[in-house]
Short mmCIF file of C-alpha atoms in Angstrom, two decimals:
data_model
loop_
_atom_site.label_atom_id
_atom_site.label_comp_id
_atom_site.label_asym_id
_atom_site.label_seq_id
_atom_site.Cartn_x
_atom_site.Cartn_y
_atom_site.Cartn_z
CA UNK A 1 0.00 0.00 0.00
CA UNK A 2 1.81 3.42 -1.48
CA UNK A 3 1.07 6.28 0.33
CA UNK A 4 -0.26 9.00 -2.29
CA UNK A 5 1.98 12.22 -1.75
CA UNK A 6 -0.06 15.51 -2.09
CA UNK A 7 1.68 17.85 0.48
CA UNK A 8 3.72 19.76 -1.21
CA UNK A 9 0.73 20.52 -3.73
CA UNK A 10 -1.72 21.66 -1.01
CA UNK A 11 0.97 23.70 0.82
CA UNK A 12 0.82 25.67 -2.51
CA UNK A 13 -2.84 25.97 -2.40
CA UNK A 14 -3.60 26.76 1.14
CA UNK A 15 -6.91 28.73 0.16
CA UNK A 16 -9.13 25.54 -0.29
CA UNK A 17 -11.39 24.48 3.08
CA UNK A 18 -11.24 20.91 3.60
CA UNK A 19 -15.24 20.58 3.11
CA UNK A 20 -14.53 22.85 -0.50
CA UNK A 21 -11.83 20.21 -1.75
CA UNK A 22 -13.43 16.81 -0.55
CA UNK A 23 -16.38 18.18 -2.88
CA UNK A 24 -14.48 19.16 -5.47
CA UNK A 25 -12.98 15.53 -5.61
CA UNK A 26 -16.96 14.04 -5.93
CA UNK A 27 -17.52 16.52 -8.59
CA UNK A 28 -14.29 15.22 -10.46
CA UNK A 29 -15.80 11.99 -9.83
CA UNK A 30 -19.60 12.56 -10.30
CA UNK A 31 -17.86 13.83 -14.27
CA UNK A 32 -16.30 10.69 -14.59
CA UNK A 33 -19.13 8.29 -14.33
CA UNK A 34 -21.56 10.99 -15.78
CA UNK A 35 -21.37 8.21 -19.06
CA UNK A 36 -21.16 4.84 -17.28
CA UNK A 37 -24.37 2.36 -16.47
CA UNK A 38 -24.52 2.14 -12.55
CA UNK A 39 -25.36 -1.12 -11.81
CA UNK A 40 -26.17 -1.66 -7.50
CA UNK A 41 -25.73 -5.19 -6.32
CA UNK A 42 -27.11 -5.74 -2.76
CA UNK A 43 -25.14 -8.68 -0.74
CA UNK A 44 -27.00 -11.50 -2.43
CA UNK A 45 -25.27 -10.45 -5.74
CA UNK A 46 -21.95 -10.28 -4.54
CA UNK A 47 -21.84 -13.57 -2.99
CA UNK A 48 -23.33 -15.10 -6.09
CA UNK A 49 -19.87 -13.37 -7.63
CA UNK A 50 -17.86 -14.51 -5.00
CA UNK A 51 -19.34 -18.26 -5.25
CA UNK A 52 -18.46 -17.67 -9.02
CA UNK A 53 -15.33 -16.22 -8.81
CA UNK A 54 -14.00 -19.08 -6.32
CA UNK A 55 -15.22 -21.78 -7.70
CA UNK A 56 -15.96 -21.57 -11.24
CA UNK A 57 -16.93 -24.95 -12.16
CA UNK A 58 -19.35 -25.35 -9.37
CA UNK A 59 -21.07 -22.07 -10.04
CA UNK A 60 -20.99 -21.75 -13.80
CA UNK A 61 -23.92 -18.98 -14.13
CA UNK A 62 -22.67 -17.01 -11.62
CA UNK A 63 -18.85 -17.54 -12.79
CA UNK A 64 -20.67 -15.98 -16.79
CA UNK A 65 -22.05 -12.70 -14.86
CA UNK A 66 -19.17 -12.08 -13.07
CA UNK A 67 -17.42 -12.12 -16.50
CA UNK A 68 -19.96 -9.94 -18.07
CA UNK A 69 -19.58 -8.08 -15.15
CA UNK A 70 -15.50 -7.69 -15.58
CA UNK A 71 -15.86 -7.20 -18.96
CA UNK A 72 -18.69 -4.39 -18.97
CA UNK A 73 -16.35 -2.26 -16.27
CA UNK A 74 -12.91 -3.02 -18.60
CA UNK A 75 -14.66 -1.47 -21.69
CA UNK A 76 -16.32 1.72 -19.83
CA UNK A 77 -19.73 0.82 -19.71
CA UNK A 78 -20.78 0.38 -16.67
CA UNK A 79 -19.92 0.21 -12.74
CA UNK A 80 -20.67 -1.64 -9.41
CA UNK A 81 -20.54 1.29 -6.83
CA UNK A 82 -21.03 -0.02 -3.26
CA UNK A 83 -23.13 1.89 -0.23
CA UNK A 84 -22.64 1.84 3.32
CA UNK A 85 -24.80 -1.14 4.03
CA UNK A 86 -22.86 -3.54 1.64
CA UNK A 87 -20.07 -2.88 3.31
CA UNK A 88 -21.49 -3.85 6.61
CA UNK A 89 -22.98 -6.62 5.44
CA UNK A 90 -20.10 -7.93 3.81
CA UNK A 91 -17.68 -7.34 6.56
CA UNK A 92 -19.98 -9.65 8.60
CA UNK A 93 -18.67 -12.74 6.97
CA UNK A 94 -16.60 -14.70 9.70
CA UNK A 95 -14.87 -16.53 6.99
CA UNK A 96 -11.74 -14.62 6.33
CA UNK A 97 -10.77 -15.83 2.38
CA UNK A 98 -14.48 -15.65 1.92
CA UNK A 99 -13.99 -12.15 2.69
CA UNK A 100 -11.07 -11.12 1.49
CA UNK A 101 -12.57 -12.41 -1.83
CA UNK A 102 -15.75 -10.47 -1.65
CA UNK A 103 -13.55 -7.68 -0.91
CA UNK A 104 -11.31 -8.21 -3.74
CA UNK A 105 -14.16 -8.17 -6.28
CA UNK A 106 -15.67 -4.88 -4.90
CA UNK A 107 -12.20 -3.24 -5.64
CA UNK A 108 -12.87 -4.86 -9.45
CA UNK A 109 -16.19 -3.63 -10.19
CA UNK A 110 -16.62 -0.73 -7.99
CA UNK A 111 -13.48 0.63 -9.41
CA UNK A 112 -13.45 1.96 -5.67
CA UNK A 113 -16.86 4.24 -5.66
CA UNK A 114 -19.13 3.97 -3.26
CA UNK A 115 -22.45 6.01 -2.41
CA UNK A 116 -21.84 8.50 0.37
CA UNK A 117 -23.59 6.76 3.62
CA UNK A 118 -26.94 6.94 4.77
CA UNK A 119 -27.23 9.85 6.87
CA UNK A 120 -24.89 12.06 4.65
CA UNK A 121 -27.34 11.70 1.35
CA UNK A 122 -30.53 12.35 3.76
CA UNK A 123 -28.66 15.36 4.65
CA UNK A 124 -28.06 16.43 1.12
CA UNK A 125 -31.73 15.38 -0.07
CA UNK A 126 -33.01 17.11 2.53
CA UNK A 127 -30.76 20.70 1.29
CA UNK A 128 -31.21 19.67 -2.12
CA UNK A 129 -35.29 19.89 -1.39
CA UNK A 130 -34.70 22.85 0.86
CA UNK A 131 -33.06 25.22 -1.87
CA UNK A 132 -35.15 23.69 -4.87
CA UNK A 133 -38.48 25.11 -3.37
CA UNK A 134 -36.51 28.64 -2.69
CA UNK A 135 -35.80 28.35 -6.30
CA UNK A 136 -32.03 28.37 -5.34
CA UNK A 137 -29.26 27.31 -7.23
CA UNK A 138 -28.33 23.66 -5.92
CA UNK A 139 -26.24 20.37 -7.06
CA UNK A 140 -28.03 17.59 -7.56
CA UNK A 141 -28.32 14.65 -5.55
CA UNK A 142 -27.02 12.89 -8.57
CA UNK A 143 -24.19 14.92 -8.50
CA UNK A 144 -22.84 14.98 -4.89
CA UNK A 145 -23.72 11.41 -3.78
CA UNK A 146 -20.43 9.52 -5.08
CA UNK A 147 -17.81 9.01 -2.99
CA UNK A 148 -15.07 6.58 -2.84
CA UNK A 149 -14.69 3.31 -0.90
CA UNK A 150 -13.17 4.60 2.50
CA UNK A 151 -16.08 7.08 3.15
CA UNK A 152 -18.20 4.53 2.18
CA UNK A 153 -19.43 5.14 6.18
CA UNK A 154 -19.40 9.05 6.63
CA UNK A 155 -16.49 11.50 5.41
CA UNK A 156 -14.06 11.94 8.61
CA UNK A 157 -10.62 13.29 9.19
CA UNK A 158 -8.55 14.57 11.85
CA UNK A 159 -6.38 17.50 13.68
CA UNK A 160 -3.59 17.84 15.85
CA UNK A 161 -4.14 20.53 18.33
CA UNK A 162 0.10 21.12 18.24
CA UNK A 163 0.22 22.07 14.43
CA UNK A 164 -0.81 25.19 13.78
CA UNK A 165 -4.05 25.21 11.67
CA UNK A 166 -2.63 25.98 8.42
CA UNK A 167 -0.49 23.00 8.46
CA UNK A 168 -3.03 20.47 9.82
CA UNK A 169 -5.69 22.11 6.55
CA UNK A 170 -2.15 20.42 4.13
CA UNK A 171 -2.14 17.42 6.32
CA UNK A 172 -5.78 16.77 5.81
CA UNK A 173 -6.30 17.27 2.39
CA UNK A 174 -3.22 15.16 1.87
CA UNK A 175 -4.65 12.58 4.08
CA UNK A 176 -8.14 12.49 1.65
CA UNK A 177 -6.04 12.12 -1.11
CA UNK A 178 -4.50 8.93 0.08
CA UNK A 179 -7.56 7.45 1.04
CA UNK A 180 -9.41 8.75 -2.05
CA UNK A 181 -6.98 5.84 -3.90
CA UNK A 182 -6.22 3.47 -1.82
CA UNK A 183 -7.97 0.02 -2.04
CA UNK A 184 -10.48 -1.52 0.53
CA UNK A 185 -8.82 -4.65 0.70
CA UNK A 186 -5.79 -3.06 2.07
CA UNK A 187 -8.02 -0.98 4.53
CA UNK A 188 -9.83 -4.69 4.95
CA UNK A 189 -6.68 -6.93 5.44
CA UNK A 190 -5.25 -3.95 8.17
CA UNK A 191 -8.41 -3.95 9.99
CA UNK A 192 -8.04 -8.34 10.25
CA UNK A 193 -4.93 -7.69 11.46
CA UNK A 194 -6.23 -5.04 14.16
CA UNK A 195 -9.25 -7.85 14.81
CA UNK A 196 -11.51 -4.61 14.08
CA UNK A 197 -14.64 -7.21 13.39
CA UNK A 198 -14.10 -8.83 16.11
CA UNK A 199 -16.73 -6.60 18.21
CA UNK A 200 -19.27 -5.63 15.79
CA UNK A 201 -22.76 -5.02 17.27
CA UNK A 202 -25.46 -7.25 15.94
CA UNK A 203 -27.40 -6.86 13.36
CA UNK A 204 -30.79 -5.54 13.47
CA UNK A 205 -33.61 -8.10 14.31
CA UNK A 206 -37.58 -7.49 13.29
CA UNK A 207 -39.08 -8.54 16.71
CA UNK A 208 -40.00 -5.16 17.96
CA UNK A 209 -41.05 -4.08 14.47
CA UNK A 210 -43.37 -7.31 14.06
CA UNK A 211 -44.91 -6.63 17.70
CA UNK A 212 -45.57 -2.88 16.46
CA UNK A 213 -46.99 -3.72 13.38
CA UNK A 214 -49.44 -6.02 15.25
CA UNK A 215 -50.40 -3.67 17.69
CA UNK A 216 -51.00 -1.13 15.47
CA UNK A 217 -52.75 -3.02 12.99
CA UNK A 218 -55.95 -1.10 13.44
CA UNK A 219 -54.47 2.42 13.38
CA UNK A 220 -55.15 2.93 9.44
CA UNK A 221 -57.73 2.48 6.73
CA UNK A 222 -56.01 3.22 3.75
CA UNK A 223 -52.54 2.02 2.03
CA UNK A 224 -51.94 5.74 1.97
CA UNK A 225 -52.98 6.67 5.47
CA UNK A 226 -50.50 3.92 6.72
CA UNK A 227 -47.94 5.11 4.23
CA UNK A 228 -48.42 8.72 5.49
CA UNK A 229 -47.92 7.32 9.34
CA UNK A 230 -44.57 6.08 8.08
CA UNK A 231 -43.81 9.33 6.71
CA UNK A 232 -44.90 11.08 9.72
CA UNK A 233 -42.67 8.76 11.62
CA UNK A 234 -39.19 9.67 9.17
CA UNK A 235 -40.45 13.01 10.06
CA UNK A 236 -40.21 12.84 13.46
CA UNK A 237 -37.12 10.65 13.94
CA UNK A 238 -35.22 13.66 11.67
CA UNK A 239 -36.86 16.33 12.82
CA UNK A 240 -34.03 18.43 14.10
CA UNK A 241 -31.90 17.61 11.24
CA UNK A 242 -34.91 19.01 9.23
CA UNK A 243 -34.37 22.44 11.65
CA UNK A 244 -31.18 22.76 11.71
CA UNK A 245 -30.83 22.49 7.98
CA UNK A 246 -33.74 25.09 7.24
CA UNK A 247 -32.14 27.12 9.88
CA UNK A 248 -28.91 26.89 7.72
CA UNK A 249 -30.13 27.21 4.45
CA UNK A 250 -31.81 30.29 5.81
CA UNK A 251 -28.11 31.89 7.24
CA UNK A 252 -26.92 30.96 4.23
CA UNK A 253 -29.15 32.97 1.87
CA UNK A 254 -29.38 36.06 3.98
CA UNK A 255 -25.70 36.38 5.31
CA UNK A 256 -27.43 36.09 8.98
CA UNK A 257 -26.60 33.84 11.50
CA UNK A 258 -29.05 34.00 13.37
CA UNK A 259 -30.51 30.67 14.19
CA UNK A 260 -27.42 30.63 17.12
CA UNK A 261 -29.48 33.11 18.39
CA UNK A 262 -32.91 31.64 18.39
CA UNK A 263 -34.57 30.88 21.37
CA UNK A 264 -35.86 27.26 22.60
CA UNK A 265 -39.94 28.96 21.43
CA UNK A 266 -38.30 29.95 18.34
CA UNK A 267 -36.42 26.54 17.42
CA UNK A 268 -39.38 24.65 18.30
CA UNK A 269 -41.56 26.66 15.47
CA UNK A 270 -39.38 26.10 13.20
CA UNK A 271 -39.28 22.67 13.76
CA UNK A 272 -42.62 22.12 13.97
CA UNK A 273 -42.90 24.61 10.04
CA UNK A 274 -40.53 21.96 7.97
CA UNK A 275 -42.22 18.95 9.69
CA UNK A 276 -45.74 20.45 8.30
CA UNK A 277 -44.37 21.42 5.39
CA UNK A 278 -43.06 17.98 4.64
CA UNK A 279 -45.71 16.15 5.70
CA UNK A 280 -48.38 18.00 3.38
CA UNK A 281 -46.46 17.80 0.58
CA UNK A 282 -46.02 14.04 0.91
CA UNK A 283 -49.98 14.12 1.79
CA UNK A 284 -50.63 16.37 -1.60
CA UNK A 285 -48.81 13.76 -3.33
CA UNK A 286 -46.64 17.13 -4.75
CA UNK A 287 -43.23 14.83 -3.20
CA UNK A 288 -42.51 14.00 -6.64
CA UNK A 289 -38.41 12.64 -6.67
CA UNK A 290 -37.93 15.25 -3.78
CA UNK A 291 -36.62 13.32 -0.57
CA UNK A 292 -36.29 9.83 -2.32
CA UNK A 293 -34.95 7.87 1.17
CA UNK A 294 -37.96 9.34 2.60
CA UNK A 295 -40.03 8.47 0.03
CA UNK A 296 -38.44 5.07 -0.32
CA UNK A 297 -38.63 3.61 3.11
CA UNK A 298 -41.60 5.01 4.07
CA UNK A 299 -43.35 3.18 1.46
CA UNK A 300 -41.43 -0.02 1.98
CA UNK A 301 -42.15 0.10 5.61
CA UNK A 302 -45.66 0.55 4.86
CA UNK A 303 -46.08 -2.00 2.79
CA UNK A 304 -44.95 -4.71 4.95
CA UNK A 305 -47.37 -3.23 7.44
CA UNK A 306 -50.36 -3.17 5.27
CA UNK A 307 -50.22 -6.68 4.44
CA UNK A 308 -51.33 -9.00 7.18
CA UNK A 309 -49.84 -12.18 5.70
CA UNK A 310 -46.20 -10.55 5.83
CA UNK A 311 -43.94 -10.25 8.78
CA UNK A 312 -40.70 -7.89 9.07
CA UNK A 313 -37.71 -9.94 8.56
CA UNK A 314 -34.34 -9.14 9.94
CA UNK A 315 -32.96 -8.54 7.07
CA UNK A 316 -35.06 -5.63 6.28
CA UNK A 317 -33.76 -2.99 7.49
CA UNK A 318 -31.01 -3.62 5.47
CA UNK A 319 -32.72 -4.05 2.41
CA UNK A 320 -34.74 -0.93 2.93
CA UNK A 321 -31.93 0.92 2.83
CA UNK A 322 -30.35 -0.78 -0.47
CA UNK A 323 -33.39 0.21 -2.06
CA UNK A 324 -33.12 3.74 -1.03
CA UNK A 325 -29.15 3.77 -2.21
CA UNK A 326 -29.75 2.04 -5.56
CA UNK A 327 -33.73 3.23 -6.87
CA UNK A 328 -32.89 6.60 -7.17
CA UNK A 329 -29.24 6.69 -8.16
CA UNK A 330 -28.40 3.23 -10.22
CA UNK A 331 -29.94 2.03 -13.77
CA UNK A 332 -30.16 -0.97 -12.39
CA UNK A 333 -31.08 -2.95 -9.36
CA UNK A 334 -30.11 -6.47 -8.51
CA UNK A 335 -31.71 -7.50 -5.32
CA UNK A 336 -33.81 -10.29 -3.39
CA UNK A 337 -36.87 -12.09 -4.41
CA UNK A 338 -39.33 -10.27 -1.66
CA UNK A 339 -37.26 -6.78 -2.40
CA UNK A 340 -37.90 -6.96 -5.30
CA UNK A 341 -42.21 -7.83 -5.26
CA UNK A 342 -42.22 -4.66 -2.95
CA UNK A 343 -40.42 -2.31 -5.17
CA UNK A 344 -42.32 -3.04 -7.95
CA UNK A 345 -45.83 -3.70 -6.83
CA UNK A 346 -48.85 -2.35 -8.43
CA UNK A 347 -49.58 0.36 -5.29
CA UNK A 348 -45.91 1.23 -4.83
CA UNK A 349 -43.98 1.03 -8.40
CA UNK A 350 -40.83 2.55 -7.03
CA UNK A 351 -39.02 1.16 -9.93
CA UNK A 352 -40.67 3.00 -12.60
CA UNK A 353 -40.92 6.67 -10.52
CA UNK A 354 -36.83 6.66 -10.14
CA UNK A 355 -36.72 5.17 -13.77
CA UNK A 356 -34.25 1.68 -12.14
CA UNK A 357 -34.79 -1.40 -13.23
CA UNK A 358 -35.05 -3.87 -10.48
CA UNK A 359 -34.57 -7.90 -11.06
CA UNK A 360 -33.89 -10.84 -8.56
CA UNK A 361 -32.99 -13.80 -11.43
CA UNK A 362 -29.41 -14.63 -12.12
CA UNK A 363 -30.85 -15.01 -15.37
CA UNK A 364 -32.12 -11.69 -15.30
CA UNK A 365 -29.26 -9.90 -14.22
CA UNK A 366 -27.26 -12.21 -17.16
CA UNK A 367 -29.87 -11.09 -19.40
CA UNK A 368 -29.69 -7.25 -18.09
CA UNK A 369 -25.87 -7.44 -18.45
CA UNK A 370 -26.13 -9.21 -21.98
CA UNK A 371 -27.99 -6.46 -23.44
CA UNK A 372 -25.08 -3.74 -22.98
CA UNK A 373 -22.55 -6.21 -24.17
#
């Protein structure tokens, strides 16, 4: 693992922010793929690659798409970006070449993008929303929510309160640059040797949501009153992101920083304004492809709730959230069975408002990868 060299460079540009540079480098990006197919594989897929990658003669279908796969990403076509919840997922495996395989083909097809995490694009959706309906210039989504693989979990970096300020702004950009290249099998293979997985919480289980839903079962009518007490419920759980991101949009656009000002009376308005706000336009049916995590989740969630035959599963709540990485921002989709029923049903159609086409075959996705060939 070479360490990428950039000091010198940014001790010659000192008048870039950290923030200003580390967006600069997803623009860069963002250009590069602008042409490309983004394909999003949830975990499913890439252990069907895996399987076919390590044994070959065993699993012959899935050994073809992972060489459609390789093949599609040598010639420019296309690309296998990653999100956040892959990456947990993946880095679950206990097996460590099983891993370290997995790992190996992300590098491959990702070419080492990755969807900035969770929170960070319901952050920018949320802005993005914010400034559209002030009829403010904004990026879009589509253009700030690539990343590369070690921010894959949140952008982070560091300071050293000895080094004067200046020279810790040349250490950190330097620092981005390194881990803008560097491959996640390296990061992977140091974090074995650091036995960094060998505390990892557990993942989510669907008890508590299945003893909700029953509980609750009564508490709506309609598919789209239960949808909207799903929204209401995203609503709530973000509410003081929502504030604090009006509040800064607002500073923004009138040079005032005020909202350090505001009183507890005052903060509590204005959370209680974007909530409404948000919650009628969802209600209006005006949403449109504002807020798509929003939009996404809520809808899954509601769906599971509205039918009495299904349960929550505990795989959900990851597969919510692949569906609110890939629907809005990949071509295509390759998911589960049950993910993909609930994307595409008749009362949801998820698939066909963010224009992603959303499959669960291996044939499919061999047919899907076939047709740009």
């Amino acid at each position: 693992m070479e360490f990428t060299n950039t000091i010198d460079y940014h001790r010659k540009n000192p008048d870039v922010s950290l923030s200003e540079y580390y967006r600069m480098l997803r623009l860069e990006l963002s250009s590069s793929l602008s042409t490309k197919k983004k394909i999003y594989l949830d975990t499913k897929f890439w252990v069907l690659l895996r399987n076919g990658s390590m044994n070959p003669n065993v699993y012959k279908q899935e050994y073809y798409l992972l060489q459609l796969a390789l093949k599609l990403v040598e010639n420019g076509t296309c690309i296998f970006p990653i999100s956040e919840d892959v990456f947990i997922e993946v880095t679950r495996q206990t097996d460590k070449e099983t891993l370290l395989n997995t790992v190996k083909l992300i590098d491959l097809l990702s070419q080492g993008v990755s969807t900035i995490s969770h929170d960070e694009r319901i952050e920018f959706e949320v802005m993005h929303f914010i400034y559209s309906h002030l009829k403010q210039d904004v990026y879009l989504p589509q253009e700030m929510v690539w990343t590369k693989l070690s921010y894959t979990m949140g952008f982070s970096s560091f300071s050293h309160e000895y080094i004067a300020d200046s020279e810790n702004l040349v250490i950190q950009k330097a620092f981005t640059d390194h881990m803008w290249s560097i491959a996640l099998v390296d990061q992977i293979k140091k974090m074995l040797k650091n036995r960094a997985f060998d505390d990892l919480p557990k993942p989510p289980t669907a008890e508590n949501i299945n003893l909700g839903q029953f509980a609750h079962a009564n508490e709506a009518s309609s598919f789209k009153q239960m949808f909207m007490n799903e929204v209401s419920g995203w609503i709530d759980f973000y509410k003081d992101l929502l504030c604090e991101l009006m509040e800064h949009c607002y500073s923004n656009l009138s040079n005032n920083p005020a909202s350090s000002c505001l009183t507890k009376q005052e903060r509590d308005k204005n959370r209680q304004e974007i909530s409404l706000l948000i919650y009628n336009i969802f209600r209006l049916d005006k949403i449109g492809t504002y807020l798509p995590s929003a939009r996404i989740t809520s809808s899954l969630y509601a769906a599971v709730r509205w039918d009495k035959k299904q349960k929550f599963q505990d795989h959900d709540f990851h597969d919510f959230r692949h569906a609110s990485a890939a629907l809005p921002y990949f071509d295509h989709f390759f998911t589960e069975k049950r993910l993909t029923h609930l994307v595409t049903q008749k009362h949801l159609q998820l698939d066909q408002i963010f224009k992603c086409q959303v499959c669960s075959k291996l044939s499919q996705a061999i047919d899907a990868l076939e047709s740009m060939s």
